[in-house]
Structure formats: structure tokens, C-alpha cells
mmCIF file of C-alpha atoms and ligand atoms in Angstrom:
data_model
loop_
_atom_site.group_PDB
_atom_site.id
_atom_site.type_symbol
_atom_site.label_atom_id
_atom_site.label_comp_id
_atom_site.label_asym_id
_atom_site.label_seq_id
_atom_site.Cartn_x
_atom_site.Cartn_y
_atom_site.Cartn_z
ATOM 1 C CA MET A 525 -57.451 26.429 54.111
ATOM 2 C CA GLN A 526 -58.755 27.132 57.620
ATOM 3 C CA LEU A 527 -58.499 30.863 58.372
ATOM 4 C CA GLU A 528 -59.052 32.815 61.605
ATOM 5 C CA PRO A 529 -62.026 35.261 61.455
ATOM 6 C CA GLU A 530 -59.654 38.245 61.304
ATOM 7 C CA ASP A 531 -57.721 36.665 58.450
ATOM 8 C CA GLU A 532 -61.017 36.219 56.565
ATOM 9 C CA GLN A 533 -61.733 39.921 57.095
ATOM 10 C CA ILE A 534 -58.293 40.807 55.756
ATOM 11 C CA LEU A 535 -58.946 38.564 52.745
ATOM 12 C CA ASN A 536 -62.264 40.360 52.189
ATOM 13 C CA GLY A 537 -60.494 43.708 52.035
ATOM 14 C CA GLU A 538 -61.723 45.066 55.381
ATOM 15 C CA TYR A 539 -58.167 46.078 56.381
ATOM 16 C CA GLY A 540 -57.160 47.733 53.114
ATOM 17 C CA GLU A 541 -56.031 46.681 49.689
ATOM 18 C CA THR A 542 -52.357 46.002 50.490
ATOM 19 C CA ARG A 543 -53.193 43.616 53.332
ATOM 20 C CA GLN A 544 -55.836 41.966 51.159
ATOM 21 C CA LYS A 545 -53.292 41.356 48.391
ATOM 22 C CA MET A 546 -50.707 40.072 50.855
ATOM 23 C CA MET A 547 -53.270 37.675 52.363
ATOM 24 C CA GLU A 548 -54.255 36.500 48.877
ATOM 25 C CA LEU A 549 -50.596 35.777 48.180
ATOM 26 C CA LEU A 550 -50.179 33.725 51.370
ATOM 27 C CA VAL A 551 -53.432 31.817 50.875
ATOM 28 C CA GLY A 552 -52.504 31.119 47.241
ATOM 29 C CA LEU A 553 -49.082 29.863 48.302
ATOM 30 C CA GLY A 554 -50.663 27.719 51.012
ATOM 31 C CA LYS A 555 -53.067 26.155 48.508
ATOM 32 C CA VAL A 556 -50.256 25.339 46.076
ATOM 33 C CA PHE A 557 -48.258 23.587 48.808
ATOM 34 C CA GLY A 558 -51.215 21.952 50.576
ATOM 35 C CA ALA A 559 -51.131 23.998 53.817
ATOM 36 C CA ASP A 560 -54.214 23.688 56.057
ATOM 37 C CA GLU A 561 -53.602 26.854 58.028
ATOM 38 C CA LEU A 562 -51.471 29.945 58.570
ATOM 39 C CA ILE A 563 -49.133 29.974 61.560
ATOM 40 C CA PRO A 564 -47.694 33.002 63.387
ATOM 41 C CA ILE A 565 -44.076 33.931 62.690
ATOM 42 C CA THR A 566 -41.661 35.742 65.004
ATOM 43 C CA SER A 567 -39.593 37.541 62.341
ATOM 44 C CA ALA A 568 -39.200 38.096 58.619
ATOM 45 C CA GLN A 569 -36.256 38.788 56.350
ATOM 46 C CA VAL A 570 -37.132 40.315 53.006
ATOM 47 C CA SER A 571 -35.010 39.924 49.885
ATOM 48 C CA GLY A 572 -35.276 42.016 46.738
ATOM 49 C CA ALA A 573 -33.816 45.078 48.396
ATOM 50 C CA SER A 574 -30.998 45.989 46.017
ATOM 51 C CA TYR A 575 -31.980 48.179 43.082
ATOM 52 C CA LYS A 576 -29.480 46.084 41.101
ATOM 53 C CA THR A 577 -31.747 43.043 41.495
ATOM 54 C CA ILE A 578 -35.303 44.481 41.648
ATOM 55 C CA GLY A 579 -34.927 47.347 39.148
ATOM 56 C CA LYS A 580 -37.660 49.854 38.304
ATOM 57 C CA TRP A 581 -40.556 47.346 38.263
ATOM 58 C CA GLY A 582 -39.752 46.177 41.764
ATOM 59 C CA LEU A 583 -39.587 49.788 42.929
ATOM 60 C CA GLU A 584 -42.967 50.531 41.258
ATOM 61 C CA TRP A 585 -44.517 47.572 43.106
ATOM 62 C CA LEU A 586 -43.109 48.718 46.432
ATOM 63 C CA ARG A 587 -44.337 52.288 45.973
ATOM 64 C CA LYS A 588 -47.934 51.043 45.868
ATOM 65 C CA MET A 589 -47.731 49.204 49.196
ATOM 66 C CA ASP A 590 -49.727 50.768 52.024
ATOM 67 C CA ALA A 591 -49.424 48.761 55.250
ATOM 68 C CA LYS A 592 -47.032 48.124 58.138
ATOM 69 C CA VAL A 593 -45.158 44.992 59.071
ATOM 70 C CA VAL A 594 -46.336 43.430 62.344
ATOM 71 C CA VAL A 595 -43.242 41.371 63.270
ATOM 72 C CA PRO A 596 -39.549 42.361 63.484
ATOM 73 C CA THR A 597 -38.428 42.502 59.862
ATOM 74 C CA VAL A 598 -35.047 43.159 58.277
ATOM 75 C CA LEU A 599 -33.911 43.565 54.697
ATOM 76 C CA ASN A 600 -31.432 41.584 52.694
ATOM 77 C CA PRO A 601 -28.343 43.568 51.575
ATOM 78 C CA ILE A 602 -29.036 46.519 49.292
ATOM 79 C CA GLY A 603 -26.808 47.834 46.504
ATOM 80 C CA MET A 604 -24.648 50.159 48.605
ATOM 81 C CA ASP A 605 -23.579 51.237 52.074
ATOM 82 C CA ARG A 606 -26.292 53.733 53.006
ATOM 83 C CA LEU A 607 -23.733 56.144 54.496
ATOM 84 C CA ARG A 608 -20.557 55.510 52.461
ATOM 85 C CA TRP A 609 -21.937 54.875 48.971
ATOM 86 C CA LYS A 610 -19.882 57.680 47.387
ATOM 87 C CA GLU A 611 -16.682 56.110 48.709
ATOM 88 C CA MET A 612 -17.772 52.822 47.106
ATOM 89 C CA GLY A 613 -17.945 54.549 43.718
ATOM 90 C CA ILE A 614 -21.713 54.049 43.378
ATOM 91 C CA PRO A 615 -23.173 56.226 40.566
ATOM 92 C CA GLU A 616 -25.500 59.043 41.701
ATOM 93 C CA ASP A 617 -28.473 57.775 39.674
ATOM 94 C CA PHE A 618 -28.185 54.266 41.139
ATOM 95 C CA ALA A 619 -27.899 55.726 44.653
ATOM 96 C CA ALA A 620 -31.030 57.831 44.131
ATOM 97 C CA LYS A 621 -33.064 54.791 43.054
ATOM 98 C CA GLN A 622 -31.640 52.680 45.870
ATOM 99 C CA LYS A 623 -32.619 55.354 48.386
ATOM 100 C CA GLU A 624 -36.193 55.254 47.030
ATOM 101 C CA VAL A 625 -36.283 51.482 47.516
ATOM 102 C CA VAL A 626 -35.038 51.837 51.089
ATOM 103 C CA GLU A 627 -37.562 54.600 51.843
ATOM 104 C CA ALA A 628 -40.372 52.443 50.473
ATOM 105 C CA TYR A 629 -39.401 49.614 52.824
ATOM 106 C CA GLU A 630 -38.978 52.065 55.700
ATOM 107 C CA ARG A 631 -42.554 53.286 55.148
ATOM 108 C CA LEU A 632 -43.660 49.684 55.716
ATOM 109 C CA GLY A 633 -42.015 49.744 59.160
ATOM 110 C CA ILE A 634 -39.046 47.571 58.224
ATOM 111 C CA GLU A 635 -35.893 48.046 60.271
ATOM 112 C CA LEU A 636 -33.043 49.410 58.199
ATOM 113 C CA GLU A 637 -30.664 46.610 58.987
ATOM 114 C CA CYS A 638 -29.788 45.245 55.566
ATOM 115 C CA THR A 639 -28.043 41.955 56.070
ATOM 116 C CA CYS A 640 -28.027 38.299 55.105
ATOM 117 C CA THR A 641 -26.923 37.441 58.667
ATOM 118 C CA PRO A 642 -29.896 38.653 60.743
ATOM 119 C CA TYR A 643 -29.145 35.828 63.218
ATOM 120 C CA TYR A 644 -26.244 37.924 64.596
ATOM 121 C CA LEU A 645 -28.839 40.518 65.651
ATOM 122 C CA SER A 646 -30.525 38.071 68.061
ATOM 123 C CA ILE A 647 -33.865 38.092 66.284
ATOM 124 C CA THR A 648 -34.486 34.364 66.346
ATOM 125 C CA GLN A 649 -33.983 31.216 68.363
ATOM 126 C CA PHE A 650 -34.502 27.468 68.268
ATOM 127 C CA GLY A 651 -37.970 26.249 67.274
ATOM 128 C CA GLU A 652 -39.368 29.585 66.117
ATOM 129 C CA HIS A 653 -41.294 29.883 62.856
ATOM 130 C CA LEU A 654 -39.913 32.512 60.477
ATOM 131 C CA ALA A 655 -40.424 33.815 56.961
ATOM 132 C CA TRP A 656 -36.907 34.493 55.720
ATOM 133 C CA ALA A 657 -35.982 34.912 52.105
ATOM 134 C CA GLU A 658 -32.232 35.007 51.597
ATOM 135 C CA SER A 659 -31.022 31.504 50.850
ATOM 136 C CA SER A 660 -27.937 31.459 53.103
ATOM 137 C CA ALA A 661 -29.887 33.011 55.978
ATOM 138 C CA VAL A 662 -32.624 30.402 55.528
ATOM 139 C CA CYS A 663 -30.033 27.619 55.545
ATOM 140 C CA TYR A 664 -28.367 28.944 58.731
ATOM 141 C CA ALA A 665 -31.659 29.580 60.551
ATOM 142 C CA ASN A 666 -32.989 26.093 59.805
ATOM 143 C CA SER A 667 -29.786 24.130 60.238
ATOM 144 C CA VAL A 668 -27.601 25.871 62.806
ATOM 145 C CA ILE A 669 -30.229 27.600 64.956
ATOM 146 C CA GLY A 670 -33.019 25.046 64.520
ATOM 147 C CA ALA A 671 -35.623 27.691 63.675
ATOM 148 C CA ARG A 672 -38.115 26.871 60.912
ATOM 149 C CA THR A 673 -38.532 28.677 57.638
ATOM 150 C CA ASN A 674 -39.178 27.821 54.042
ATOM 151 C CA ARG A 675 -36.996 29.433 51.412
ATOM 152 C CA GLU A 676 -39.368 32.327 50.779
ATOM 153 C CA GLY A 677 -39.432 34.553 47.744
ATOM 154 C CA GLY A 678 -39.127 38.288 48.482
ATOM 155 C CA PRO A 679 -42.877 39.050 48.023
ATOM 156 C CA ALA A 680 -43.936 36.053 50.159
ATOM 157 C CA ALA A 681 -41.584 37.107 52.984
ATOM 158 C CA LEU A 682 -42.967 40.650 52.799
ATOM 159 C CA ALA A 683 -46.543 39.334 52.819
ATOM 160 C CA ALA A 684 -45.746 37.234 55.898
ATOM 161 C CA ALA A 685 -44.182 40.276 57.596
ATOM 162 C CA ILE A 686 -47.318 42.354 56.961
ATOM 163 C CA ILE A 687 -49.768 39.634 58.014
ATOM 164 C CA GLY A 688 -47.534 38.170 60.761
ATOM 165 C CA LYS A 689 -48.200 34.631 59.541
ATOM 166 C CA THR A 690 -47.066 32.152 56.922
ATOM 167 C CA PRO A 691 -48.640 28.998 55.457
ATOM 168 C CA PHE A 692 -47.889 25.879 57.501
ATOM 169 C CA TYR A 693 -46.095 23.546 55.096
ATOM 170 C CA GLY A 694 -42.633 22.364 54.088
ATOM 171 C CA LEU A 695 -39.843 23.003 56.596
ATOM 172 C CA HIS A 696 -42.259 24.292 59.251
ATOM 173 C CA ILE A 697 -43.277 20.652 59.826
ATOM 174 C CA PHE A 698 -40.805 18.403 61.678
ATOM 175 C CA LYS A 699 -41.360 15.293 59.551
ATOM 176 C CA ASN A 700 -40.317 17.279 56.477
ATOM 177 C CA ARG A 701 -37.017 18.241 58.106
ATOM 178 C CA LEU A 702 -35.459 14.781 58.182
ATOM 179 C CA PRO A 703 -32.490 14.113 55.887
ATOM 180 C CA ASP A 704 -32.898 12.334 52.568
ATOM 181 C CA VAL A 705 -29.274 12.112 51.409
ATOM 182 C CA GLY A 706 -26.045 11.380 53.275
ATOM 183 C CA VAL A 707 -22.723 13.088 52.559
ATOM 184 C CA VAL A 708 -19.306 11.731 53.506
ATOM 185 C CA ILE A 709 -15.865 13.224 52.796
ATOM 186 C CA ASP A 710 -12.799 11.022 52.263
ATOM 187 C CA GLU A 711 -10.310 13.169 54.233
ATOM 188 C CA PRO A 712 -12.444 15.275 56.593
ATOM 189 C CA SER A 713 -9.445 16.300 58.729
ATOM 190 C CA GLU A 714 -8.224 18.326 55.714
ATOM 191 C CA LEU A 715 -11.179 20.715 56.127
ATOM 192 C CA LYS A 716 -9.735 23.506 58.294
ATOM 193 C CA ASP A 717 -10.845 26.991 57.225
ATOM 194 C CA ALA A 718 -14.352 28.338 56.533
ATOM 195 C CA ALA A 719 -13.282 28.622 52.882
ATOM 196 C CA ASP A 720 -12.607 24.866 52.844
ATOM 197 C CA PHE A 721 -16.144 24.268 54.072
ATOM 198 C CA GLY A 722 -17.425 26.813 51.547
ATOM 199 C CA ALA A 723 -15.659 24.897 48.782
ATOM 200 C CA LEU A 724 -17.082 21.630 50.136
ATOM 201 C CA GLY A 725 -20.576 23.137 50.069
ATOM 202 C CA TYR A 726 -19.955 24.439 46.534
ATOM 203 C CA VAL A 727 -19.021 20.927 45.344
ATOM 204 C CA ALA A 728 -21.605 18.985 47.361
ATOM 205 C CA GLY A 729 -24.495 21.362 46.603
ATOM 206 C CA LYS A 730 -24.348 20.473 42.910
ATOM 207 C CA SER A 731 -25.160 16.819 43.676
ATOM 208 C CA ILE A 732 -27.547 17.503 46.558
ATOM 209 C CA GLY A 733 -29.846 19.898 44.685
ATOM 210 C CA ASN A 734 -32.856 20.720 46.861
ATOM 211 C CA ARG A 735 -32.603 17.678 49.136
ATOM 212 C CA ILE A 736 -31.793 17.710 52.875
ATOM 213 C CA PRO A 737 -28.247 16.402 53.403
ATOM 214 C CA PHE A 738 -26.898 14.673 56.502
ATOM 215 C CA PHE A 739 -23.122 15.065 56.915
ATOM 216 C CA THR A 740 -21.121 12.669 59.028
ATOM 217 C CA GLY A 741 -17.454 12.708 60.042
ATOM 218 C CA ILE A 742 -16.998 16.501 60.120
ATOM 219 C CA ARG A 743 -17.008 18.926 63.047
ATOM 220 C CA PRO A 744 -17.429 22.451 61.645
ATOM 221 C CA ASN A 745 -17.778 25.479 63.918
ATOM 222 C CA ARG A 746 -20.558 28.031 63.389
ATOM 223 C CA ASP A 747 -18.651 30.144 60.835
ATOM 224 C CA GLN A 748 -17.767 27.017 58.900
ATOM 225 C CA LEU A 749 -21.389 25.821 59.004
ATOM 226 C CA LYS A 750 -22.425 29.234 57.697
ATOM 227 C CA ALA A 751 -19.962 29.013 54.805
ATOM 228 C CA MET A 752 -20.942 25.459 53.895
ATOM 229 C CA GLY A 753 -24.686 26.126 54.017
ATOM 230 C CA ALA A 754 -24.450 29.341 51.986
ATOM 231 C CA ALA A 755 -22.500 27.545 49.257
ATOM 232 C CA MET A 756 -24.919 24.597 49.131
ATOM 233 C CA ALA A 757 -27.839 27.016 48.916
ATOM 234 C CA ALA A 758 -26.145 28.658 45.912
ATOM 235 C CA SER A 759 -24.694 25.734 43.922
ATOM 236 C CA GLY A 760 -27.734 23.610 44.847
ATOM 237 C CA ALA A 761 -30.976 24.745 46.475
ATOM 238 C CA VAL A 762 -30.366 23.485 50.001
ATOM 239 C CA ALA A 763 -32.542 25.122 52.670
ATOM 240 C CA LEU A 764 -31.686 22.804 55.573
ATOM 241 C CA PHE A 765 -28.770 20.501 56.320
ATOM 242 C CA HIS A 766 -27.738 18.401 59.284
ATOM 243 C CA VAL A 767 -24.279 17.601 60.633
ATOM 244 C CA ASP A 768 -24.140 14.599 62.938
ATOM 245 C CA THR A 769 -24.026 15.655 66.627
ATOM 246 C CA ILE A 770 -23.282 19.275 65.637
ATOM 247 C CA THR A 771 -26.550 20.765 64.354
ATOM 248 C CA PRO A 772 -29.344 20.777 66.948
ATOM 249 C CA GLU A 773 -31.951 18.522 65.390
ATOM 250 C CA THR A 774 -29.505 15.593 65.059
ATOM 251 C CA ARG A 775 -29.632 15.376 68.859
ATOM 252 C CA PHE A 776 -33.426 14.819 68.882
ATOM 253 C CA PRO A 777 -34.411 11.245 69.890
ATOM 254 C CA THR A 778 -36.827 11.304 66.954
ATOM 255 C CA PHE A 779 -34.136 12.275 64.424
ATOM 256 C CA LYS A 780 -33.702 9.515 61.814
ATOM 257 C CA LYS A 781 -30.177 9.034 60.510
ATOM 258 C CA ASP A 782 -31.138 6.461 57.853
ATOM 259 C CA VAL A 783 -30.900 7.903 54.359
ATOM 260 C CA PRO A 784 -31.728 6.183 51.080
ATOM 261 C CA GLU A 785 -28.558 7.381 49.342
ATOM 262 C CA THR A 786 -25.089 8.646 50.289
ATOM 263 C CA ILE A 787 -22.901 10.964 48.234
ATOM 264 C CA GLU A 788 -19.123 10.744 48.553
ATOM 265 C CA VAL A 789 -17.132 13.938 48.124
ATOM 266 C CA SER A 790 -13.365 13.712 47.772
ATOM 267 C CA MET A 791 -10.968 16.335 49.058
ATOM 268 C CA ALA A 792 -9.403 16.253 45.595
ATOM 269 C CA GLU A 793 -12.685 17.718 44.240
ATOM 270 C CA VAL A 794 -12.705 20.329 47.013
ATOM 271 C CA ARG A 795 -9.056 21.315 46.381
ATOM 272 C CA GLU A 796 -9.741 21.687 42.668
ATOM 273 C CA VAL A 797 -12.038 24.629 43.462
ATOM 274 C CA PHE A 798 -9.046 26.644 44.716
ATOM 275 C CA SER A 799 -6.804 28.383 42.160
ATOM 276 C CA ALA A 800 -3.808 30.724 42.103
ATOM 277 C CA MET A 801 -5.200 33.204 39.554
ATOM 278 C CA ASP A 802 -4.090 36.871 39.753
ATOM 279 C CA VAL A 803 -6.955 39.119 40.886
ATOM 280 C CA ASP A 804 -7.919 42.820 40.668
ATOM 281 C CA ALA A 805 -9.801 43.009 43.979
ATOM 282 C CA VAL A 806 -10.582 41.023 47.101
ATOM 283 C CA ALA A 807 -13.983 40.800 48.808
ATOM 284 C CA VAL A 808 -14.830 38.984 52.045
ATOM 285 C CA GLY A 809 -18.071 38.803 53.978
ATOM 286 C CA CYS A 810 -20.371 36.545 51.924
ATOM 287 C CA PRO A 811 -22.410 35.858 54.001
ATOM 288 C CA HIS A 812 -21.704 38.963 56.106
ATOM 289 C CA LEU A 813 -18.828 38.448 58.539
ATOM 290 C CA SER A 814 -19.491 37.207 62.040
ATOM 291 C CA PRO A 815 -18.041 39.133 65.008
ATOM 292 C CA GLU A 816 -15.327 36.446 65.293
ATOM 293 C CA GLU A 817 -14.444 36.693 61.586
ATOM 294 C CA LEU A 818 -14.225 40.485 61.853
ATOM 295 C CA GLU A 819 -11.819 40.163 64.790
ATOM 296 C CA THR A 820 -9.719 37.532 62.976
ATOM 297 C CA LEU A 821 -9.469 39.739 59.909
ATOM 298 C CA ALA A 822 -8.379 42.676 62.068
ATOM 299 C CA THR A 823 -5.573 40.552 63.515
ATOM 300 C CA LEU A 824 -4.503 39.359 60.061
ATOM 301 C CA LEU A 825 -4.390 42.912 58.663
ATOM 302 C CA THR A 826 -2.729 44.637 61.617
ATOM 303 C CA GLY A 827 0.559 46.223 60.541
ATOM 304 C CA LYS A 828 -0.097 45.539 56.843
ATOM 305 C CA THR A 829 -1.116 47.740 53.906
ATOM 306 C CA VAL A 830 -3.359 46.537 51.111
ATOM 307 C CA THR A 831 -2.158 47.016 47.547
ATOM 308 C CA LYS A 832 -5.450 45.955 45.952
ATOM 309 C CA PRO A 833 -9.009 47.106 46.662
ATOM 310 C CA PHE A 834 -10.148 45.056 49.660
ATOM 311 C CA PHE A 835 -13.889 45.058 50.408
ATOM 312 C CA VAL A 836 -15.181 43.760 53.737
ATOM 313 C CA PHE A 837 -18.930 43.299 54.278
ATOM 314 C CA ALA A 838 -20.787 42.879 57.567
ATOM 315 C CA ALA A 839 -24.077 43.800 59.222
ATOM 316 C CA ARG A 840 -24.207 47.387 60.500
ATOM 317 C CA GLY A 841 -24.987 46.130 64.016
ATOM 318 C CA VAL A 842 -21.915 43.864 64.005
ATOM 319 C CA ILE A 843 -19.714 46.697 62.700
ATOM 320 C CA ALA A 844 -21.025 49.067 65.370
ATOM 321 C CA ASP A 845 -20.251 46.559 68.123
ATOM 322 C CA HIS A 846 -16.612 46.060 67.007
ATOM 323 C CA PRO A 847 -15.161 49.544 66.436
ATOM 324 C CA GLN A 848 -11.573 48.574 67.259
ATOM 325 C CA ALA A 849 -11.541 45.694 64.778
ATOM 326 C CA VAL A 850 -13.026 47.956 62.099
ATOM 327 C CA THR A 851 -10.393 50.634 62.786
ATOM 328 C CA ALA A 852 -7.594 48.057 62.580
ATOM 329 C CA ILE A 853 -8.944 46.712 59.265
ATOM 330 C CA GLU A 854 -9.384 50.166 57.739
ATOM 331 C CA ARG A 855 -5.920 51.292 58.872
ATOM 332 C CA SER A 856 -4.590 48.772 56.321
ATOM 333 C CA GLY A 857 -6.534 50.498 53.540
ATOM 334 C CA ALA A 858 -9.289 47.852 53.393
ATOM 335 C CA LYS A 859 -12.858 49.171 53.601
ATOM 336 C CA VAL A 860 -15.558 47.806 55.870
ATOM 337 C CA TYR A 861 -19.004 48.380 54.407
ATOM 338 C CA ALA A 862 -22.450 47.740 55.874
ATOM 339 C CA ASP A 863 -25.830 47.168 54.169
ATOM 340 C CA THR A 864 -24.455 45.661 50.970
ATOM 341 C CA CYS A 865 -22.335 42.871 49.524
ATOM 342 C CA VAL A 866 -20.041 41.706 46.741
ATOM 343 C CA VAL A 867 -22.904 40.301 44.681
ATOM 344 C CA VAL A 868 -25.788 42.779 45.013
ATOM 345 C CA SER A 869 -23.742 45.986 44.779
ATOM 346 C CA PRO A 870 -22.692 47.375 41.396
ATOM 347 C CA ALA A 871 -19.436 48.552 43.071
ATOM 348 C CA LEU A 872 -17.547 45.405 42.119
ATOM 349 C CA ASP A 873 -18.819 45.221 38.533
ATOM 350 C CA ARG A 874 -15.714 47.179 37.430
ATOM 351 C CA TYR A 875 -13.322 44.310 38.271
ATOM 352 C CA ASP A 876 -12.614 41.325 36.004
ATOM 353 C CA ARG A 877 -11.115 38.957 38.597
ATOM 354 C CA ILE A 878 -12.252 38.927 42.205
ATOM 355 C CA MET A 879 -10.884 36.880 45.091
ATOM 356 C CA VAL A 880 -13.389 35.766 47.737
ATOM 357 C CA ASN A 881 -13.339 33.431 50.726
ATOM 358 C CA SER A 882 -16.833 32.130 50.036
ATOM 359 C CA GLY A 883 -18.255 29.205 48.085
ATOM 360 C CA LYS A 884 -21.454 31.172 47.584
ATOM 361 C CA ALA A 885 -19.631 34.166 46.112
ATOM 362 C CA LEU A 886 -17.638 31.766 43.939
ATOM 363 C CA ALA A 887 -20.959 30.563 42.501
ATOM 364 C CA TYR A 888 -22.556 34.008 42.037
ATOM 365 C CA VAL A 889 -19.751 36.440 41.138
ATOM 366 C CA PRO A 890 -19.449 35.212 37.525
ATOM 367 C CA THR A 891 -23.136 35.765 36.734
ATOM 368 C CA MET A 892 -23.924 38.723 39.005
ATOM 369 C CA CYS A 893 -20.669 40.724 38.665
ATOM 370 C CA GLY A 894 -19.466 39.480 35.274
ATOM 371 C CA ALA A 895 -16.080 38.588 36.799
ATOM 372 C CA VAL A 896 -14.024 35.441 37.246
ATOM 373 C CA ALA A 897 -13.892 34.408 40.893
ATOM 374 C CA ARG A 898 -11.102 32.804 42.892
ATOM 375 C CA ILE A 899 -11.639 31.326 46.348
ATOM 376 C CA GLY A 900 -9.068 31.340 49.143
ATOM 377 C CA THR A 901 -8.994 31.310 52.936
ATOM 378 C CA LEU A 902 -9.285 34.569 54.859
ATOM 379 C CA ALA A 903 -5.515 34.468 55.462
ATOM 380 C CA GLU A 904 -4.862 33.859 51.747
ATOM 381 C CA CYS A 905 -7.136 36.782 50.872
ATOM 382 C CA VAL A 906 -5.015 39.001 53.137
ATOM 383 C CA THR A 907 -1.779 37.692 51.628
ATOM 384 C CA VAL A 908 -2.993 38.360 48.088
ATOM 385 C CA ALA A 909 -4.368 41.799 48.957
ATOM 386 C CA THR A 910 -1.171 42.917 50.701
ATOM 387 C CA SER A 911 1.485 41.454 48.388
HETATM 388 FE FE1 F3S B 2450 -25.103 37.611 51.668
HETATM 389 FE FE2 F3S B 2450 -24.665 38.804 49.408
HETATM 390 FE FE3 F3S B 2450 -23.436 36.564 49.958
HETATM 391 S S1 F3S B 2450 -26.607 38.554 50.341
HETATM 392 S S2 F3S B 2450 -24.807 35.466 51.270
HETATM 393 S S3 F3S B 2450 -23.197 38.499 51.054
HETATM 394 S S4 F3S B 2450 -24.346 37.118 48.010
#
């Protein structure tokens, strides 16, 4: 791999051991994937931030790091709201360990915005190269924004944040971003809510795997694209998808719509994902709610009182910008938490049946929370939580 003189010095240990190890990681990754060079990135998003997922060995590794990130970097959700963790019922010992993890990242210069929706914080735009780790964020950045990132592991994203570069391979290269499988739906007009698109992504992702799908015949909005991509990233390993005339790269003259294979998804399969099971709790905001979703939820909950625990998750910056919506939601008894989520927090482990409005949460709640999951629209979640 061709390295700049300064990168060679970093690799030789002239800028300290942590940077040397991070450069070794990037160069090793580049060699495995056939990259010829490192390219600068404009931001990083680091996963492996919840103590529930990284545990004591991850914390040990972080404690040894001695460097600063050189590009804007945010964290994936951690295991609790940093300010309201007691209200969430987080045990003291977990909170203490989680705080250590957060402090370790803070020492590296990472901004304490812990979210899987960093794109709501205006840290990226079309065409930029990134090193993001969280699968739904990667899918949204590549597909909806038209930025370019591989689906990084947590350590690789951190290494890229510290070096400010990432190996040039995979989805950083335009020719690798063309679709290789088509997806059509038999009754696309039946797809109305973000949960419908989440369920579609949940079904389609299983057949797509890690390929790049090209959807035709649907016109999802940004929240619906977010829900569909997150679900495909979870039930499959999708890191980029295209929707004809909707996602930006399909409007390129060089975009090729020919695909060797097309998958047909029926609305009957999508409807089958929905159930009417009784639940113990409701959780929305996977991925974290957009400003529009927060406002819609506030409208739905106004004048109502929840009778079941109702967890709402969003980025701290989004919450701060919408105080009236948050007040309206919390007046119903629902709780709006920042920094964390249904899957990476231990707060929801105490429930056996959880209702969500997300295809991704539907895929992960059984394994990560040990609960049965039910999917419904945002309005259905409100109905169930207030009945
Ligand atoms: Fe985000 Fe947690 Fe869902 S990280 S995409 S809210 S599982």
C-alpha cells in the first residue's frame, strides 16, 4: 500500500504507540481488501460504546488508548441515558462501568453525542468519505445521503478517527456501489408507514444478504428509507441500497439499472411480520427518531396517558431542539431518553414482550433483550401503550 511520509512515520511509531497500532490496523485492513492507499475521511462514528456489548475486555482495551481523534467523531448509543440512567432503572454497577467507557472515549476527544443517527447532526453530506460503524447509520449515509463508508467494525472506525483516514476499497469506490440484485413488491401502494417499510426491509434483507439491492416501484420518504435500510442491515448485511429515482445515485447518468437477478417480495409476507400479541412495554426510536417522527409522536400522544412503560429514543441534539414535543410526549407518561436504545441498554431486559415500530428492533430484541418482539406502526404503538 502506498503511504504518505507522515503515515510511514506513524507506522514506525514516531507519533506514539496508540497511533502506531491504529495505523497498523488500517494498513492490515487495507491489505486484506486490496486497497492501494488511505484516503481522508470527514467524520467517524464509533460503535462498541455500550458496556452491555463491549464488557470489561472492551473497557480494558479503551483504557490503554493514548491519542486524540482528528476528525469529528460520535459514538453509537451507550447502555443508558447519561443524565437519566437512574430513572431508567439502570443498576449502579452497570452505570459506573458505562461511565468509565464514556470517559475513556471522551479522553480520545470524541464528542459525547451517542447516536445511531449522526446524520441528523449535520456532520456529513453527499460524496464525503466516512468511517462509520453502526449498520443502520452506514446504510443511511451510503444510500440516502450518498456519502461513502464501508460497514466498519468499532476498532476500525476508531482507528480511522485517530488517523483521519481509511483504506480506499469497497463502497468508497463508485464502481462497487452499483446494484447487483433487484427488488420488486407486488402491492407497493400498501406500504404506508415507516413500520411497513421496516417490515419490508426485515423480509427482503433475508434474501438480499450482503448484496446491493435496487428497489423499483416504491416512493419512500426519508424516515421510511431509514426504517427499511436499518432492517435490511439487521436481517441481512446490507450497507447500501438504491431506490429508483429516490436515492441520489440512481440519478447519476453512469448509474446502471441492469441487475442479474430480481427478488419478488409479496405484501402477504410483509403483513405476516405484524402480530397482535399482548406486550409488557413499548419502545420506539430504532434507529433514533427523526425530528419529524418526534413531532408526530407528540401529536399522537397529546391528551393521552400511557398504561404501559413507553420508551422513546432519540439523539440528544434532536431532543434538545424539540423541547415542546418532548414535553408533550412526557406529559403522557412516556419517557424520552437520549444516548441509548432498546437494544444496547439493559433497561428493557426485564420485559418479556416488547412492541416496537422497527424492523431492525424486531430482528435484534429477541437475541439482545431476551424478549419476544411485536412490530406495529407508530400510531399502533400509541394505541397499545394507552389502552
Ligand atoms: Fe440504533 Fe440501537 Fe436500533 S443503535 S438502529 S436504536 S438497535
